[in-house]
Short mmCIF file of C-alpha atoms in Angstrom, two decimals:
data_model
loop_
_atom_site.label_atom_id
_atom_site.label_comp_id
_atom_site.label_asym_id
_atom_site.label_seq_id
_atom_site.Cartn_x
_atom_site.Cartn_y
_atom_site.Cartn_z
CA UNK P 5 229.47 -6.62 332.01
CA UNK P 6 226.97 -8.59 333.71
CA UNK P 7 224.41 -10.36 331.06
CA UNK P 8 221.19 -8.91 330.78
CA UNK P 9 219.30 -12.24 330.54
CA UNK P 10 221.00 -13.58 333.99
CA UNK P 11 219.07 -11.03 335.80
CA UNK P 12 216.50 -12.54 338.07
CA UNK P 13 212.93 -12.67 336.71
CA UNK P 14 211.52 -9.70 338.78
CA UNK P 15 214.37 -7.44 337.82
CA UNK P 16 213.69 -8.20 333.96
CA UNK P 17 210.16 -7.41 334.66
CA UNK P 18 210.93 -4.33 336.19
CA UNK P 19 213.06 -3.30 333.59
CA UNK P 20 210.90 -3.97 330.64
CA UNK P 21 207.87 -2.47 332.43
CA UNK P 22 209.58 1.05 331.51
CA UNK P 23 209.30 0.67 327.71
CA UNK P 24 206.26 1.03 325.37
CA UNK P 25 204.33 -1.74 323.97
CA UNK P 26 205.92 -2.14 320.60
CA UNK P 27 209.52 -1.95 322.02
CA UNK P 28 208.39 -4.51 324.47
CA UNK P 29 207.29 -7.10 321.71
CA UNK P 30 210.31 -6.32 319.65
CA UNK P 31 212.45 -7.10 322.87
CA UNK P 32 210.41 -10.35 323.59
CA UNK P 33 211.19 -11.60 319.84
CA UNK P 34 214.99 -11.75 320.42
CA UNK P 35 215.08 -14.50 322.81
CA UNK P 36 212.93 -17.24 324.03
CA UNK P 37 213.66 -16.27 327.78
CA UNK P 38 212.39 -12.69 327.05
CA UNK P 39 209.37 -14.10 325.02
CA UNK P 40 208.53 -16.26 328.19
CA UNK P 41 208.92 -13.45 330.66
CA UNK P 42 206.71 -11.51 328.62
CA UNK P 43 203.96 -14.24 328.17
CA UNK P 44 204.10 -15.34 331.89
CA UNK P 45 203.97 -11.79 333.40
CA UNK P 46 200.70 -10.11 333.98
CA UNK P 47 202.22 -6.74 334.44
CA UNK P 48 204.01 -6.97 331.00
CA UNK P 49 200.93 -8.43 329.27
CA UNK P 50 198.85 -5.51 330.45
CA UNK P 51 201.07 -3.10 328.63
CA UNK P 52 200.82 -5.05 325.19
CA UNK P 53 197.07 -5.82 325.47
CA UNK P 54 196.09 -2.29 326.37
CA UNK P 55 197.98 -1.18 323.32
CA UNK P 56 196.37 -3.81 321.20
CA UNK P 57 192.92 -2.48 322.24
CA UNK P 58 193.95 1.02 321.85
CA UNK P 59 193.23 2.09 325.48
CA UNK P 60 195.29 3.50 328.44
CA UNK P 61 195.34 2.73 332.12
CA UNK P 62 193.35 5.18 334.23
CA UNK P 63 193.45 3.66 337.74
CA UNK P 64 197.22 2.71 338.45
CA UNK P 65 196.93 -0.78 340.30
CA UNK P 66 199.51 -3.35 341.26
CA UNK P 67 196.76 -6.10 340.90
CA UNK P 68 197.84 -6.65 337.32
CA UNK P 69 196.33 -10.09 337.04
CA UNK P 70 192.88 -8.54 337.83
CA UNK P 71 193.47 -5.75 335.19
CA UNK P 72 194.66 -8.24 332.60
CA UNK P 73 191.28 -10.41 333.07
CA UNK P 74 189.08 -7.28 332.77
CA UNK P 75 190.87 -6.41 329.46
CA UNK P 76 190.50 -9.93 328.04
CA UNK P 77 186.90 -10.41 329.19
CA UNK P 78 185.93 -7.10 327.80
CA UNK P 79 187.62 -8.13 324.38
CA UNK P 80 185.96 -11.43 324.44
CA UNK P 81 182.60 -10.10 325.09
CA UNK P 82 182.85 -7.96 322.17
CA UNK P 83 184.21 -10.50 319.87
CA UNK P 84 181.57 -13.03 320.52
CA UNK P 85 178.66 -10.45 321.21
CA UNK P 86 177.64 -11.59 324.40
CA UNK P 87 174.97 -9.58 326.26
CA UNK P 88 174.77 -9.86 330.05
CA UNK P 89 171.40 -7.85 330.41
CA UNK P 90 168.68 -6.01 328.59
CA UNK P 91 166.98 -2.73 329.40
CA UNK P 92 164.04 -0.84 327.61
CA UNK P 93 164.34 2.82 328.23
CA UNK P 94 161.36 4.91 327.34
CA UNK P 95 162.17 8.37 325.97
CA UNK P 96 159.18 10.72 326.91
CA UNK P 97 159.74 13.55 324.61
CA UNK P 98 160.08 14.08 320.66
CA UNK P 99 163.63 13.80 319.38
CA UNK P 100 164.98 16.96 317.51
CA UNK P 101 168.45 16.54 318.53
CA UNK P 102 170.36 13.80 320.08
CA UNK P 103 174.10 12.92 321.42
CA UNK P 104 175.74 9.79 322.90
CA UNK P 105 178.80 10.54 324.85
CA UNK P 106 180.80 9.06 327.81
CA UNK P 107 177.91 6.23 328.54
CA UNK P 108 175.35 9.11 328.58
CA UNK P 109 172.43 9.28 325.94
CA UNK P 110 170.67 12.58 325.50
CA UNK P 111 167.75 13.90 323.32
CA UNK P 112 166.27 17.38 323.07
CA UNK P 113 162.67 18.27 321.94
CA UNK P 114 162.33 22.27 321.93
CA UNK P 115 162.73 23.41 325.58
CA UNK P 116 163.53 19.76 327.32
CA UNK P 117 166.52 17.73 327.38
CA UNK P 118 166.34 14.22 328.45
CA UNK P 119 169.42 12.50 329.67
CA UNK P 120 170.08 8.62 330.35
CA UNK P 121 172.93 7.35 332.14
CA UNK P 122 173.22 4.01 330.44
CA UNK P 123 174.48 0.73 332.19
CA UNK P 124 178.33 0.03 332.00
CA UNK P 125 180.46 -2.58 333.40
CA UNK P 126 180.51 -0.84 337.05
CA UNK P 127 176.72 0.32 336.98
CA UNK P 128 174.12 -2.51 336.34
CA UNK P 129 171.17 -0.17 335.53
CA UNK P 130 170.28 3.25 334.01
CA UNK P 131 169.17 6.47 335.54
CA UNK P 132 167.24 9.22 333.65
CA UNK P 133 166.83 13.04 334.29
CA UNK P 134 165.44 16.06 332.47
CA UNK P 135 166.92 19.57 332.07
CA UNK P 136 164.49 22.41 331.02
CA UNK P 137 165.44 25.64 329.25
CA UNK P 138 164.15 29.01 328.70
CA UNK P 139 164.87 28.67 325.00
CA UNK P 140 164.44 26.35 322.01
CA UNK P 141 167.32 24.21 321.38
CA UNK P 142 168.38 23.54 317.64
CA UNK P 143 171.36 21.40 318.18
CA UNK P 144 173.84 20.62 321.03
CA UNK P 145 177.09 18.91 321.96
CA UNK P 146 178.33 17.65 325.43
CA UNK P 147 181.11 15.86 327.31
CA UNK P 148 179.69 14.47 330.53
CA UNK P 149 183.48 14.03 331.72
CA UNK P 150 183.62 17.76 332.04
CA UNK P 151 179.89 18.08 333.14
CA UNK P 152 179.58 20.45 329.97
CA UNK P 153 176.67 20.81 327.58
CA UNK P 154 176.66 23.42 324.61
CA UNK P 155 173.25 24.21 323.34
CA UNK P 156 172.56 26.08 319.95
CA UNK P 157 169.57 28.35 320.43
CA UNK P 158 167.03 28.19 317.97
CA UNK P 159 165.81 31.68 317.83
CA UNK P 160 162.56 32.69 316.25
CA UNK P 161 163.97 35.61 314.06
CA UNK P 162 162.18 35.72 310.68
CA UNK P 163 164.31 35.10 307.62
CA UNK P 164 165.34 38.53 306.44
CA UNK P 165 167.46 39.97 303.46
CA UNK P 166 168.49 43.21 305.40
CA UNK P 167 168.79 42.05 309.10
CA UNK P 168 171.81 40.54 310.71
CA UNK P 169 170.72 37.28 312.81
CA UNK P 170 172.45 36.63 316.25
CA UNK P 171 173.15 33.29 316.99
CA UNK P 172 173.67 32.25 320.77
CA UNK P 173 175.57 29.04 321.95
CA UNK P 174 174.76 28.48 325.70
CA UNK P 175 177.27 26.49 327.80
CA UNK P 176 175.72 24.89 330.91
CA UNK P 177 176.50 22.18 333.20
CA UNK P 178 174.48 18.93 332.76
CA UNK P 179 174.70 17.94 336.71
CA UNK P 180 172.53 21.01 337.81
CA UNK P 181 171.59 22.77 334.47
CA UNK P 182 173.38 26.37 335.52
CA UNK P 183 175.64 28.56 333.54
CA UNK P 184 179.16 26.42 333.42
CA UNK P 185 181.51 28.10 335.92
CA UNK P 186 184.52 27.76 333.61
CA UNK P 187 182.76 29.27 330.44
CA UNK P 188 183.78 33.02 329.63
CA UNK P 189 181.71 34.71 328.14
CA UNK P 190 178.46 32.95 328.26
CA UNK P 191 176.89 32.60 325.93
CA UNK P 192 179.03 32.77 323.03
CA UNK P 193 177.57 34.72 320.20
CA UNK P 194 178.27 35.19 316.46
CA UNK P 195 176.37 36.81 313.43
CA UNK P 196 174.99 35.70 310.29
CA UNK P 197 174.97 38.58 307.76
CA UNK P 198 172.22 38.55 305.18
CA UNK P 199 172.49 38.22 301.41
CA UNK P 200 169.71 38.55 298.57
CA UNK P 201 169.73 34.68 297.90
CA UNK P 202 169.72 33.18 301.27
CA UNK P 203 168.65 36.05 303.65
CA UNK P 204 170.17 35.46 307.43
CA UNK P 205 168.97 31.81 307.63
CA UNK P 206 171.13 28.61 308.10
CA UNK P 207 170.43 25.23 306.30
CA UNK P 208 172.19 23.17 309.01
CA UNK P 209 174.18 23.77 312.04
CA UNK P 210 176.15 21.15 313.99
CA UNK P 211 178.11 21.53 317.40
CA UNK P 212 181.17 19.56 318.36
CA UNK P 213 183.09 19.56 321.85
CA UNK P 214 186.69 18.43 322.16
CA UNK P 215 188.01 19.24 325.53
CA UNK P 216 188.37 22.94 325.94
CA UNK P 217 187.25 23.48 322.33
CA UNK P 218 183.67 24.01 320.74
CA UNK P 219 183.08 24.18 317.08
CA UNK P 220 179.99 24.87 315.07
CA UNK P 221 179.61 24.01 311.43
CA UNK P 222 177.19 25.94 309.28
CA UNK P 223 175.89 25.35 305.99
CA UNK P 224 173.87 27.92 304.04
CA UNK P 225 172.98 26.22 300.66
CA UNK P 226 176.36 25.88 298.81
CA UNK P 227 178.47 27.59 301.11
CA UNK P 228 180.04 26.31 304.65
CA UNK P 229 181.45 28.26 307.55
CA UNK P 230 183.42 26.95 310.64
CA UNK P 231 183.85 28.87 314.04
CA UNK P 232 186.01 27.41 316.88
CA UNK P 233 186.30 28.75 320.14
CA UNK P 234 188.31 27.99 323.36
CA UNK P 235 185.34 27.83 325.54
CA UNK P 236 187.12 28.08 328.86
CA UNK P 237 188.64 31.49 327.89
CA UNK P 238 185.87 32.80 325.45
CA UNK P 239 188.69 33.26 322.81
CA UNK P 240 187.48 32.80 318.97
CA UNK P 241 190.04 30.89 317.56
CA UNK P 242 188.94 30.54 313.98
CA UNK P 243 186.20 32.03 311.92
CA UNK P 244 186.16 30.85 308.29
CA UNK P 245 184.06 33.79 307.34
CA UNK P 246 180.78 33.76 305.50
CA UNK P 247 179.37 33.52 302.13
CA UNK P 248 181.87 34.66 299.42
CA UNK P 249 184.37 35.76 302.15
CA UNK P 250 184.70 32.32 303.47
CA UNK P 251 188.32 31.00 303.79
CA UNK P 252 186.98 27.46 303.31
CA UNK P 253 187.06 25.87 299.69
CA UNK P 254 183.83 26.34 298.01
CA UNK P 255 183.42 22.77 297.64
CA UNK P 256 183.65 21.69 301.22
CA UNK P 257 181.45 18.94 302.07
CA UNK P 258 181.98 18.34 305.91
CA UNK P 259 184.06 19.33 308.78
CA UNK P 260 185.34 17.55 312.07
CA UNK P 261 187.65 18.29 314.93
CA UNK P 262 190.49 15.75 315.34
CA UNK P 263 191.59 17.08 318.68
CA UNK P 264 192.63 20.23 320.74
CA UNK P 265 194.70 21.60 317.88
CA UNK P 266 193.60 20.12 314.51
CA UNK P 267 190.49 19.60 312.20
CA UNK P 268 189.82 18.24 308.83
CA UNK P 269 187.63 19.38 305.96
CA UNK P 270 186.42 17.15 303.27
CA UNK P 271 186.05 18.41 299.86
CA UNK P 272 184.32 17.15 296.64
CA UNK P 273 186.06 18.59 293.82
CA UNK P 274 187.64 16.46 291.14
CA UNK P 275 187.80 13.13 292.57
CA UNK P 276 187.76 14.36 296.18
CA UNK P 277 190.13 14.99 299.09
CA UNK P 278 190.32 15.35 302.95
CA UNK P 279 192.26 18.44 304.03
CA UNK P 280 194.08 18.63 307.21
CA UNK P 281 194.72 21.79 309.22
CA UNK P 282 196.57 22.57 312.46
CA UNK P 283 195.08 25.32 314.68
CA UNK P 284 197.65 27.84 316.37
CA UNK P 285 196.44 28.68 319.84
CA UNK P 286 199.11 31.24 321.08
CA UNK P 287 199.13 33.59 319.13
CA UNK P 288 195.89 33.06 317.27
CA UNK P 289 196.46 32.97 313.74
CA UNK P 290 195.04 31.22 310.77
CA UNK P 291 194.91 27.39 310.83
CA UNK P 292 197.91 25.79 308.83
CA UNK P 293 196.86 23.64 305.88
CA UNK P 294 199.12 20.60 306.69
CA UNK P 295 198.20 17.93 304.09
CA UNK P 296 195.80 16.92 301.51
CA UNK P 297 194.91 13.37 301.23
CA UNK P 298 193.34 12.59 297.71
CA UNK P 299 190.87 9.89 297.06
CA UNK P 300 190.85 7.47 293.96
CA UNK P 301 190.39 8.90 290.48
CA UNK P 302 186.91 8.43 289.10
CA UNK P 303 185.58 8.22 285.50
CA UNK P 304 184.65 11.30 283.66
CA UNK P 305 180.97 10.46 283.77
CA UNK P 306 181.16 10.03 287.65
CA UNK P 307 181.13 13.07 290.18
CA UNK P 308 181.73 12.89 293.94
CA UNK P 309 178.61 14.88 295.19
CA UNK P 310 179.05 14.29 298.90
CA UNK P 311 181.96 13.34 301.32
CA UNK P 312 180.70 12.72 304.94
CA UNK P 313 182.85 12.04 307.89
CA UNK P 314 182.08 10.45 311.20
CA UNK P 315 183.94 9.24 314.31
CA UNK P 316 183.35 8.31 317.78
CA UNK P 317 183.44 11.12 320.55
CA UNK P 318 186.28 12.41 322.18
CA UNK P 319 186.22 12.42 326.13
CA UNK P 320 188.31 14.94 327.97
CA UNK P 321 188.61 12.92 331.18
CA UNK P 322 188.22 9.11 332.01
CA UNK P 323 184.66 8.11 333.12
CA UNK P 324 184.03 7.60 336.90
CA UNK P 325 185.09 4.17 338.10
CA UNK P 326 186.57 3.25 334.79
CA UNK P 327 189.84 1.36 334.69
CA UNK P 328 190.60 2.50 331.08
CA UNK P 329 190.33 5.31 328.63
CA UNK P 330 190.32 5.23 324.77
CA UNK P 331 193.36 6.59 323.06
CA UNK P 332 192.05 9.36 320.80
CA UNK P 333 194.67 8.82 318.21
CA UNK P 334 193.41 5.06 317.50
CA UNK P 335 189.65 6.23 316.72
CA UNK P 336 188.31 5.05 313.48
CA UNK P 337 186.80 7.81 311.27
CA UNK P 338 184.30 6.60 308.68
CA UNK P 339 184.03 8.67 305.47
CA UNK P 340 180.80 8.13 303.32
CA UNK P 341 181.41 8.61 299.64
CA UNK P 342 178.32 9.55 297.68
CA UNK P 343 178.83 9.26 293.86
CA UNK P 344 176.39 9.76 290.78
CA UNK P 345 177.41 8.36 287.47
CA UNK P 346 175.56 9.13 284.00
CA UNK P 347 175.14 6.16 281.91
CA UNK P 348 176.73 7.78 278.75
CA UNK P 349 178.16 11.56 277.86
CA UNK P 350 175.03 13.82 277.74
CA UNK P 351 172.59 11.32 279.39
CA UNK P 352 169.96 12.87 282.02
CA UNK P 353 169.71 9.39 283.93
CA UNK P 354 172.14 8.68 286.70
CA UNK P 355 173.20 5.96 289.06
CA UNK P 356 174.03 6.55 292.61
CA UNK P 357 176.72 4.74 294.59
CA UNK P 358 177.59 4.98 298.31
CA UNK P 359 180.90 3.72 299.63
CA UNK P 360 182.14 3.52 303.05
CA UNK P 361 185.94 4.33 303.78
CA UNK P 362 187.52 3.43 307.27
CA UNK P 363 190.88 5.30 308.35
CA UNK P 364 192.58 5.30 311.55
CA UNK P 365 192.97 8.77 313.12
CA UNK P 366 196.76 8.39 313.56
CA UNK P 367 197.14 8.31 309.82
CA UNK P 368 196.41 11.87 310.05
CA UNK P 369 197.94 12.49 313.45
CA UNK P 370 201.47 11.44 312.04
CA UNK P 371 201.34 14.33 309.53
CA UNK P 372 200.44 16.83 312.39
CA UNK P 373 203.41 15.46 314.34
CA UNK P 374 205.69 15.86 311.60
CA UNK P 375 204.60 19.45 310.82
CA UNK P 376 207.08 21.63 312.70
CA UNK P 377 207.36 24.62 310.47
CA UNK P 378 204.40 27.25 310.24
CA UNK P 379 205.59 28.21 306.72
CA UNK P 380 206.00 24.70 305.32
CA UNK P 381 204.40 23.66 302.04
CA UNK P 382 201.19 21.54 301.97
CA UNK P 383 202.23 17.79 301.66
CA UNK P 384 200.20 16.37 298.87
CA UNK P 385 199.37 12.79 299.68
CA UNK P 386 198.23 10.78 296.48
CA UNK P 387 195.73 8.18 296.98
CA UNK P 388 198.63 5.19 296.00
CA UNK P 389 200.63 6.46 298.83
CA UNK P 390 198.23 6.19 301.55
CA UNK P 391 194.82 4.39 300.52
CA UNK P 392 195.76 0.95 299.78
CA UNK P 393 197.57 0.16 302.95
CA UNK P 394 195.71 2.45 305.44
CA UNK P 395 192.20 2.40 304.47
CA UNK P 396 189.37 0.01 303.71
CA UNK P 397 186.83 0.64 301.13
CA UNK P 398 183.51 -1.24 301.14
CA UNK P 399 179.97 -0.83 300.05
CA UNK P 400 178.46 1.87 302.45
CA UNK P 401 177.18 0.15 305.67
CA UNK P 402 176.57 3.36 307.87
CA UNK P 403 172.91 4.33 308.54
CA UNK P 404 171.29 7.05 306.57
CA UNK P 405 169.66 8.85 309.54
CA UNK P 406 171.51 8.05 312.76
CA UNK P 407 174.93 8.89 314.03
CA UNK P 408 176.89 7.71 316.84
CA UNK P 409 177.43 4.44 315.20
CA UNK P 410 181.17 4.48 315.69
CA UNK P 411 182.94 4.31 319.02
CA UNK P 412 186.70 4.03 319.47
CA UNK P 413 187.77 1.39 316.85
CA UNK P 414 184.39 -0.12 316.51
CA UNK P 415 181.48 0.45 314.05
CA UNK P 416 177.97 -0.98 314.28
CA UNK P 417 175.85 -1.42 311.17
CA UNK P 418 172.99 -3.48 310.09
CA UNK P 419 171.99 -4.98 306.75
CA UNK P 420 168.32 -5.45 308.11
CA UNK P 421 166.64 -4.41 311.10
CA UNK P 422 167.05 -7.31 313.37
CA UNK P 423 170.73 -8.17 312.58
CA UNK P 424 173.92 -6.17 313.75
CA UNK P 425 177.33 -6.18 312.26
CA UNK P 426 180.47 -5.19 314.29
CA UNK P 427 183.31 -3.71 312.36
CA UNK P 428 186.53 -4.07 314.76
CA UNK P 429 189.59 -2.30 313.50
CA UNK P 430 191.76 -2.66 316.66
CA UNK P 431 194.97 -4.33 316.72
CA UNK P 432 193.62 -6.98 319.05
CA UNK P 433 191.36 -8.34 316.49
CA UNK P 434 193.86 -7.92 313.76
CA UNK P 435 196.44 -9.51 315.30
CA UNK P 436 194.39 -12.50 316.32
CA UNK P 437 193.32 -12.65 312.64
CA UNK P 438 196.89 -12.78 311.57
CA UNK P 439 197.65 -15.62 314.10
CA UNK P 440 194.60 -17.50 312.89
CA UNK P 441 195.55 -17.02 309.20
CA UNK P 442 199.22 -18.26 309.83
CA UNK P 443 198.50 -21.16 312.10
CA UNK P 444 194.70 -22.40 311.53
CA UNK P 445 194.26 -21.62 308.09
CA UNK P 446 191.04 -23.36 306.67
CA UNK P 447 189.23 -23.74 310.31
CA UNK P 448 185.90 -22.62 310.91
CA UNK P 449 187.25 -19.28 312.34
CA UNK P 450 186.78 -17.81 309.06
CA UNK P 451 190.34 -16.79 308.80
CA UNK P 452 190.47 -17.46 305.01
CA UNK P 453 187.57 -15.23 304.04
CA UNK P 454 188.26 -12.14 301.75
CA UNK P 455 187.00 -8.67 301.89
CA UNK P 456 183.96 -7.40 299.88
CA UNK P 457 183.24 -4.55 298.37
CA UNK P 458 167.28 11.39 313.20
CA UNK P 459 164.23 11.39 311.53
CA UNK P 460 163.52 14.61 313.45
CA UNK P 461 160.53 15.10 315.51
CA UNK P 462 160.13 11.41 316.17
CA UNK P 463 159.18 9.59 319.49
CA UNK P 464 161.56 6.67 320.30
CA UNK P 465 162.60 3.96 322.76
CA UNK P 466 166.15 2.94 323.58
CA UNK P 467 166.47 -0.86 323.88
CA UNK P 468 169.79 -1.78 325.20
CA UNK P 469 171.62 -5.23 325.08
CA UNK P 470 174.23 -3.66 327.08
CA UNK P 471 177.64 -4.19 328.62
CA UNK P 472 178.87 -7.37 327.06
CA UNK P 473 181.27 -9.33 329.06
CA UNK P 474 181.59 -13.04 329.56
CA UNK P 475 178.72 -15.07 328.51
CA UNK P 476 175.51 -14.26 330.53
CA UNK P 477 172.09 -15.63 331.20
CA UNK P 478 170.52 -14.33 327.84
CA UNK P 479 169.85 -16.65 325.01
CA UNK P 480 172.34 -16.42 322.12
CA UNK P 481 169.62 -15.22 319.42
CA UNK P 482 170.43 -15.97 315.80
CA UNK P 483 173.50 -17.31 314.14
CA UNK P 484 176.81 -15.44 314.91
CA UNK P 485 179.08 -15.35 311.86
CA UNK P 486 182.63 -13.98 311.83
CA UNK P 487 184.41 -12.84 308.69
CA UNK P 488 188.01 -11.74 309.04
CA UNK P 489 188.82 -9.14 306.48
CA UNK P 490 192.41 -9.88 305.77
CA UNK P 491 192.26 -9.85 301.93
CA UNK P 492 192.11 -6.69 299.87
CA UNK P 493 188.76 -4.95 299.18
CA UNK P 494 188.68 -4.50 295.43
CA UNK P 495 186.75 -2.37 293.08
CA UNK P 496 187.56 -3.39 289.47
CA UNK P 497 187.10 -1.11 286.52
CA UNK P 498 183.83 -2.17 285.03
CA UNK P 499 180.83 -0.85 283.78
CA UNK P 500 179.31 -0.31 287.10
CA UNK P 501 182.36 1.11 288.68
CA UNK P 502 182.80 4.79 289.48
CA UNK P 503 186.54 4.49 289.49
CA UNK P 504 188.87 4.79 286.46
CA UNK P 505 191.34 2.41 288.05
CA UNK P 506 191.35 -0.87 289.98
CA UNK P 507 191.01 0.09 293.75
CA UNK P 508 192.43 -2.27 296.23
CA UNK P 509 192.24 -1.45 300.23
CA UNK P 510 193.77 -3.65 302.73
CA UNK P 511 193.22 -2.14 306.43
CA UNK P 512 192.58 -5.45 308.33
CA UNK P 513 189.60 -5.64 310.46
CA UNK P 514 186.89 -8.45 311.92
CA UNK P 515 183.22 -8.50 310.90
CA UNK P 516 181.02 -9.94 313.48
CA UNK P 517 177.37 -10.59 312.72
CA UNK P 518 174.59 -11.68 315.01
CA UNK P 519 170.85 -11.79 314.99
CA UNK P 520 168.56 -10.01 317.65
CA UNK P 521 165.26 -11.35 318.99
CA UNK P 522 163.48 -8.05 317.74
CA UNK P 523 163.84 -5.61 314.98
CA UNK P 524 165.11 -1.89 315.74
CA UNK P 525 165.14 1.25 313.39
CA UNK P 526 168.70 2.18 314.09
CA UNK P 527 171.64 1.08 316.17
CA UNK P 528 174.45 3.12 318.37
CA UNK P 529 177.34 2.11 320.07
CA UNK P 530 179.41 3.05 323.26
CA UNK P 531 182.14 1.54 325.20
CA UNK P 532 180.04 -1.07 327.20
CA UNK P 533 176.97 -1.81 324.99
CA UNK P 534 175.04 -1.43 321.96
CA UNK P 535 171.61 0.84 321.75
CA UNK P 536 168.90 -0.33 319.61
CA UNK P 537 166.45 2.54 318.71
CA UNK P 538 162.68 1.81 318.31
CA UNK P 539 160.63 4.72 316.84
CA UNK P 540 156.82 4.94 317.14
#
């Protein structure tokens, strides 16, 4: 038998290029020659570096050196927050609802939707356009990679306790504002039956698009309702029901689609939990409750009053002229935990505590992949079995009014109006952190640092320090700091803690802080840049 290591270098590379990144790294760790082959081959390094960044190749190219350079330049730019340009984009209408997906920012004010194609690595400037509708828009969701926008019509039906309200979701194209040719029927419709307490009104309604699914999450005071359609076929896959007939738990706090066949629901009962469901598309049947992930136990005088979730958008197709696409399973989910604690039993005064919990989507996906049997029992995942190693719990850093602060594995937040913080949970950041902590402990890289605990109807301006790459001509405003969170974030049991036990979480990440030359009201994030919002 011919020894494997005696193959010529080019044959070794051809063989190794057919295995996945994890297997490739394991293989390279078995001998110096294989390690050297991996380090010196741009083709093999592309495989491992894309895995570290949670991306996949879109345009297949044999110019592996060029692809590798693009990956490393993009990573370096985000690590050091180097801007290459700055744009100030005026928004001409009041903001009633907004969305940021696929490098496109859109906002609506009643009948008009303004869309802005943002600068990217391959597009140096921005373009703006307006769409006009014959109805008032209450909320909308979009996916520019499918040229689709779903608009929830805000009808002017008075609030009645006897009449049924009919709600319409219009599915149109972004490019030319016509009914989307793949949508059947169009618009989608559903009814809200009245009751004596709430009439036929809605407290809130939120749309979401994931590939060929459209969901609407409705709250009516203390009750929630979820509807999910396959919009290309007009099939209603799931309606949780309304009022007392709802199949959702009465303590439901939030909802989010995870992909084309799954969703999660957050609950506030007891110490709080995250319920994972799997959709059955053919034939249509009730979603399967796969698993429940429990949060840490809390003290008797504390109560979880809200458990909100947010993550970056899921794009069905690659962006035009893009070399890479984010892998959806590597998205970071941000859970905002809002607690109230009474100072003593029977007291009327309470103290509010807000915490942010960060979780990779693949934690949930792994349970979906293990779910093969339709009638299997719900997996009850206790906090100690998943929380300490697969989450990071910190004092809440998410903005209170504006979403789209998450994209892929990055989170943008701000401690004050002219300073931004980027939390990076990618393997590329974490693997570099581990390298620095092992070999350069105590150096100025910060590897020895430990963890720590729309306004509606407003006119705004988008100010973009966009598409970071290698250092550009703009001055490096402020002092940049990097804090590598490798040590656990610890919440000890004390008088100010809501938890009844010590809580440690260890999901590694890098925190980068940088000052900006001007102050902004809020921040958002997309693949190639940062948006600073100014409201006037």
